[in-house]
Amino acid sequence: MPVEAPYDDRLLHQRVVGGDESALGEVYDRLSSLIFGLSLRVTRDRVIAEDITQEVFLVFWERPLAYDPDRGTLRAWLATIAHRRAVDHVRAEERRRVSALGPRLFEREPVRLEDTVLAADEAERVRQAVTSLPDGLREAVELAYFGGRTYRQVGEELGVPEGTAKSRIRLALRRLADALAEEEV
């Protein structure tokens, strides 16, 4: 009895790129339990894990060219998307919980005037350092740190791959650290 050929991610990817819905169905049948299980482990919520599973396959269907078969398996790529989405969800939930507690969470000491002046001065130096960055780096770091965007969201908004967005943010932070260290901030 002949052994069946191994699953071919490249062929399946090409079919999805061509709009073949049955190819997406094959990918779903093969990997949905992995994606759901991973999402469930991170979020600990079945409904959210189901939503993330749907989102992951929707991403693949809507943007199949985002997957590059030369960089890894379809399984690993989809699992990475699922993990990132699940972690993003958990972090957003944590921010909502802390935000809901509001200022009652921590008792604050009165703020001293000199501390306020020093903080304002440092904030202005940071703003100037950010403004001095080249446009691509400045946009990336502003979206990530002042806009609260993930690497993926920064990449989407700037129209660059996620890895490029991540590299720009890291380079921007390195340059900011160097510039601010010179000013002893």
mmCIF file of C-alpha atoms in Angstrom:
data_model
loop_
_atom_site.group_PDB
_atom_site.id
_atom_site.type_symbol
_atom_site.label_atom_id
_atom_site.label_comp_id
_atom_site.label_asym_id
_atom_site.label_seq_id
_atom_site.Cartn_x
_atom_site.Cartn_y
_atom_site.Cartn_z
ATOM 1 C CA MET A 1 0.000 0.000 0.000
ATOM 2 C CA PRO A 2 1.548 3.340 -1.051
ATOM 3 C CA VAL A 3 2.267 5.997 1.583
ATOM 4 C CA GLU A 4 0.327 9.239 1.086
ATOM 5 C CA ALA A 5 2.360 12.317 0.188
ATOM 6 C CA PRO A 6 2.964 14.745 3.062
ATOM 7 C CA TYR A 7 0.719 17.769 3.359
ATOM 8 C CA ASP A 8 1.961 20.519 1.069
ATOM 9 C CA ASP A 9 1.664 23.983 2.596
ATOM 10 C CA ARG A 10 2.841 25.647 -0.612
ATOM 11 C CA LEU A 11 0.174 24.049 -2.774
ATOM 12 C CA LEU A 12 -2.532 24.783 -0.242
ATOM 13 C CA HIS A 13 -1.312 28.369 0.069
ATOM 14 C CA GLN A 14 -1.426 28.812 -3.713
ATOM 15 C CA ARG A 15 -4.996 27.524 -3.765
ATOM 16 C CA VAL A 16 -6.069 29.976 -1.060
ATOM 17 C CA VAL A 17 -4.320 32.818 -2.903
ATOM 18 C CA GLY A 18 -6.370 31.770 -5.947
ATOM 19 C CA GLY A 19 -9.590 32.079 -3.924
ATOM 20 C CA ASP A 20 -10.271 28.352 -3.472
ATOM 21 C CA GLU A 21 -12.604 28.154 -0.449
ATOM 22 C CA SER A 22 -12.183 24.394 -0.196
ATOM 23 C CA ALA A 23 -8.464 24.941 0.409
ATOM 24 C CA LEU A 24 -9.317 27.196 3.344
ATOM 25 C CA GLY A 25 -11.626 24.437 4.581
ATOM 26 C CA GLU A 26 -8.756 21.956 4.425
ATOM 27 C CA VAL A 27 -6.515 24.311 6.399
ATOM 28 C CA TYR A 28 -9.287 24.822 8.952
ATOM 29 C CA ASP A 29 -9.931 21.089 9.309
ATOM 30 C CA ARG A 30 -6.249 20.441 9.776
ATOM 31 C CA LEU A 31 -5.300 23.264 12.137
ATOM 32 C CA SER A 32 -8.397 24.646 13.879
ATOM 33 C CA SER A 33 -8.039 22.432 16.941
ATOM 34 C CA LEU A 34 -4.426 23.586 17.384
ATOM 35 C CA ILE A 35 -5.392 27.259 17.014
ATOM 36 C CA PHE A 36 -8.377 26.891 19.353
ATOM 37 C CA GLY A 37 -6.361 24.989 21.961
ATOM 38 C CA LEU A 38 -3.564 27.547 21.925
ATOM 39 C CA SER A 39 -6.029 30.433 22.208
ATOM 40 C CA LEU A 40 -7.882 28.701 25.021
ATOM 41 C CA ARG A 41 -4.674 28.055 26.960
ATOM 42 C CA VAL A 42 -3.764 31.745 26.815
ATOM 43 C CA THR A 43 -7.206 33.334 27.331
ATOM 44 C CA ARG A 44 -8.844 30.619 29.480
ATOM 45 C CA ASP A 45 -12.146 31.571 27.863
ATOM 46 C CA ARG A 46 -13.843 29.254 25.339
ATOM 47 C CA VAL A 47 -15.868 32.009 23.649
ATOM 48 C CA ILE A 48 -12.835 34.251 23.196
ATOM 49 C CA ALA A 49 -10.772 31.281 21.967
ATOM 50 C CA GLU A 50 -13.465 30.526 19.378
ATOM 51 C CA ASP A 51 -13.455 34.171 18.253
ATOM 52 C CA ILE A 52 -9.675 34.199 17.947
ATOM 53 C CA THR A 53 -9.771 30.947 15.967
ATOM 54 C CA GLN A 54 -12.211 32.522 13.513
ATOM 55 C CA GLU A 55 -10.111 35.691 13.295
ATOM 56 C CA VAL A 56 -6.951 33.726 12.508
ATOM 57 C CA PHE A 57 -8.529 31.897 9.598
ATOM 58 C CA LEU A 58 -10.169 35.107 8.407
ATOM 59 C CA VAL A 59 -6.741 36.779 8.340
ATOM 60 C CA PHE A 60 -5.409 33.916 6.220
ATOM 61 C CA TRP A 61 -8.383 34.080 3.855
ATOM 62 C CA GLU A 62 -8.337 37.879 3.482
ATOM 63 C CA ARG A 63 -4.553 38.277 3.283
ATOM 64 C CA PRO A 64 -3.042 34.966 2.160
ATOM 65 C CA LEU A 65 0.029 36.707 0.745
ATOM 66 C CA ALA A 66 1.027 37.699 4.296
ATOM 67 C CA TYR A 67 2.103 34.086 4.735
ATOM 68 C CA ASP A 68 5.491 33.282 3.195
ATOM 69 C CA PRO A 69 6.058 29.541 2.754
ATOM 70 C CA ASP A 70 9.809 30.194 2.514
ATOM 71 C CA ARG A 71 9.871 31.423 6.115
ATOM 72 C CA GLY A 72 8.135 28.533 7.828
ATOM 73 C CA THR A 73 5.171 26.234 8.007
ATOM 74 C CA LEU A 74 1.585 27.357 7.733
ATOM 75 C CA ARG A 75 0.982 25.700 11.105
ATOM 76 C CA ALA A 76 3.631 27.845 12.804
ATOM 77 C CA TRP A 77 2.470 31.036 11.079
ATOM 78 C CA LEU A 78 -1.172 30.578 12.068
ATOM 79 C CA ALA A 79 -0.194 29.559 15.615
ATOM 80 C CA THR A 80 1.894 32.722 15.937
ATOM 81 C CA ILE A 81 -1.045 34.882 14.863
ATOM 82 C CA ALA A 82 -3.323 33.065 17.314
ATOM 83 C CA HIS A 83 -0.861 33.466 20.177
ATOM 84 C CA ARG A 84 -0.400 37.177 19.496
ATOM 85 C CA ARG A 85 -4.144 37.773 19.300
ATOM 86 C CA ALA A 86 -4.728 35.836 22.513
ATOM 87 C CA VAL A 87 -1.985 37.728 24.357
ATOM 88 C CA ASP A 88 -3.351 41.035 23.014
ATOM 89 C CA HIS A 89 -6.774 40.082 24.344
ATOM 90 C CA VAL A 90 -5.439 39.163 27.788
ATOM 91 C CA ARG A 91 -3.463 42.412 27.991
ATOM 92 C CA ALA A 92 -6.465 44.483 26.895
ATOM 93 C CA GLU A 93 -8.617 42.783 29.539
ATOM 94 C CA GLU A 94 -6.012 43.525 32.186
ATOM 95 C CA ARG A 95 -5.883 47.198 31.126
ATOM 96 C CA ARG A 96 -9.691 47.375 31.294
ATOM 97 C CA ARG A 97 -9.696 45.847 34.778
ATOM 98 C CA VAL A 98 -7.061 48.243 36.088
ATOM 99 C CA SER A 99 -8.783 51.181 34.393
ATOM 100 C CA ALA A 100 -12.122 50.213 35.948
ATOM 101 C CA LEU A 101 -10.513 50.344 39.388
ATOM 102 C CA GLY A 102 -9.382 53.868 38.617
ATOM 103 C CA PRO A 103 -7.590 56.077 41.081
ATOM 104 C CA ARG A 104 -9.046 54.140 44.018
ATOM 105 C CA LEU A 105 -6.532 51.377 43.321
ATOM 106 C CA PHE A 106 -3.614 53.363 44.703
ATOM 107 C CA GLU A 107 -3.478 55.966 47.379
ATOM 108 C CA ARG A 108 -1.428 58.836 46.136
ATOM 109 C CA GLU A 109 0.879 61.073 48.051
ATOM 110 C CA PRO A 110 0.715 64.792 47.354
ATOM 111 C CA VAL A 111 2.882 65.745 44.375
ATOM 112 C CA ARG A 112 5.727 68.109 45.111
ATOM 113 C CA LEU A 113 6.097 71.124 42.819
ATOM 114 C CA GLU A 114 9.755 70.408 42.044
ATOM 115 C CA ASP A 115 8.881 66.840 41.003
ATOM 116 C CA THR A 116 6.227 68.191 38.647
ATOM 117 C CA VAL A 117 8.680 70.668 37.100
ATOM 118 C CA LEU A 118 11.361 67.968 36.658
ATOM 119 C CA ALA A 119 8.867 65.563 35.096
ATOM 120 C CA ALA A 120 7.653 68.259 32.685
ATOM 121 C CA ASP A 121 11.244 69.064 31.710
ATOM 122 C CA GLU A 122 12.018 65.390 31.073
ATOM 123 C CA ALA A 123 8.805 64.977 29.090
ATOM 124 C CA GLU A 124 9.774 67.928 26.888
ATOM 125 C CA ARG A 125 13.246 66.459 26.272
ATOM 126 C CA VAL A 126 11.678 63.131 25.311
ATOM 127 C CA ARG A 127 9.249 64.916 22.944
ATOM 128 C CA GLN A 128 12.144 66.750 21.312
ATOM 129 C CA ALA A 129 14.126 63.526 20.931
ATOM 130 C CA VAL A 130 11.134 61.776 19.341
ATOM 131 C CA THR A 131 10.582 64.731 16.985
ATOM 132 C CA SER A 132 14.219 64.536 15.855
ATOM 133 C CA LEU A 133 13.853 60.912 14.676
ATOM 134 C CA PRO A 134 13.551 60.199 10.935
ATOM 135 C CA ASP A 135 9.883 60.046 9.822
ATOM 136 C CA GLY A 136 9.631 56.235 9.528
ATOM 137 C CA LEU A 137 11.091 55.651 12.982
ATOM 138 C CA ARG A 138 9.148 58.505 14.575
ATOM 139 C CA GLU A 139 5.818 57.287 13.146
ATOM 140 C CA ALA A 140 6.448 53.728 14.308
ATOM 141 C CA VAL A 141 7.387 54.673 17.872
ATOM 142 C CA GLU A 142 4.527 57.187 18.157
ATOM 143 C CA LEU A 143 1.985 54.573 17.068
ATOM 144 C CA ALA A 144 3.420 51.936 19.408
ATOM 145 C CA TYR A 145 4.080 53.952 22.548
ATOM 146 C CA PHE A 146 1.786 56.945 22.330
ATOM 147 C CA GLY A 147 -0.945 55.212 20.339
ATOM 148 C CA GLY A 148 -0.832 51.899 22.220
ATOM 149 C CA ARG A 149 -0.579 49.852 19.012
ATOM 150 C CA THR A 150 0.933 46.362 18.732
ATOM 151 C CA TYR A 151 3.742 45.587 16.278
ATOM 152 C CA ARG A 152 1.139 44.072 13.956
ATOM 153 C CA GLN A 153 -1.085 47.155 14.118
ATOM 154 C CA VAL A 154 1.878 49.482 13.536
ATOM 155 C CA GLY A 155 2.841 47.443 10.474
ATOM 156 C CA GLU A 156 -0.709 47.549 9.134
ATOM 157 C CA GLU A 157 -1.052 51.304 9.661
ATOM 158 C CA LEU A 158 2.316 52.060 8.072
ATOM 159 C CA GLY A 159 1.831 49.510 5.287
ATOM 160 C CA VAL A 160 4.968 47.549 6.172
ATOM 161 C CA PRO A 161 5.512 43.962 7.343
ATOM 162 C CA GLU A 162 5.241 43.347 11.080
ATOM 163 C CA GLY A 163 8.952 42.525 11.302
ATOM 164 C CA THR A 164 9.834 45.848 9.694
ATOM 165 C CA ALA A 165 7.583 47.684 12.152
ATOM 166 C CA LYS A 166 9.264 45.870 15.044
ATOM 167 C CA SER A 167 12.739 46.738 13.710
ATOM 168 C CA ARG A 168 11.794 50.405 13.287
ATOM 169 C CA ILE A 169 10.458 50.608 16.834
ATOM 170 C CA ARG A 170 13.564 48.958 18.284
ATOM 171 C CA LEU A 171 15.891 51.210 16.276
ATOM 172 C CA ALA A 172 13.889 54.284 17.314
ATOM 173 C CA LEU A 173 14.087 53.279 20.980
ATOM 174 C CA ARG A 174 17.820 52.671 20.694
ATOM 175 C CA ARG A 175 18.321 56.125 19.148
ATOM 176 C CA LEU A 176 16.118 57.745 21.770
ATOM 177 C CA ALA A 177 18.024 56.028 24.580
ATOM 178 C CA ASP A 178 21.332 57.232 23.145
ATOM 179 C CA ALA A 179 20.067 60.810 22.651
ATOM 180 C CA LEU A 180 18.530 60.999 26.099
ATOM 181 C CA ALA A 181 21.594 59.448 27.764
ATOM 182 C CA GLU A 182 23.682 62.269 26.295
ATOM 183 C CA GLU A 183 21.325 64.744 27.972
ATOM 184 C CA GLU A 184 21.337 62.663 31.167
ATOM 185 C CA VAL A 185 17.583 62.087 31.071
#
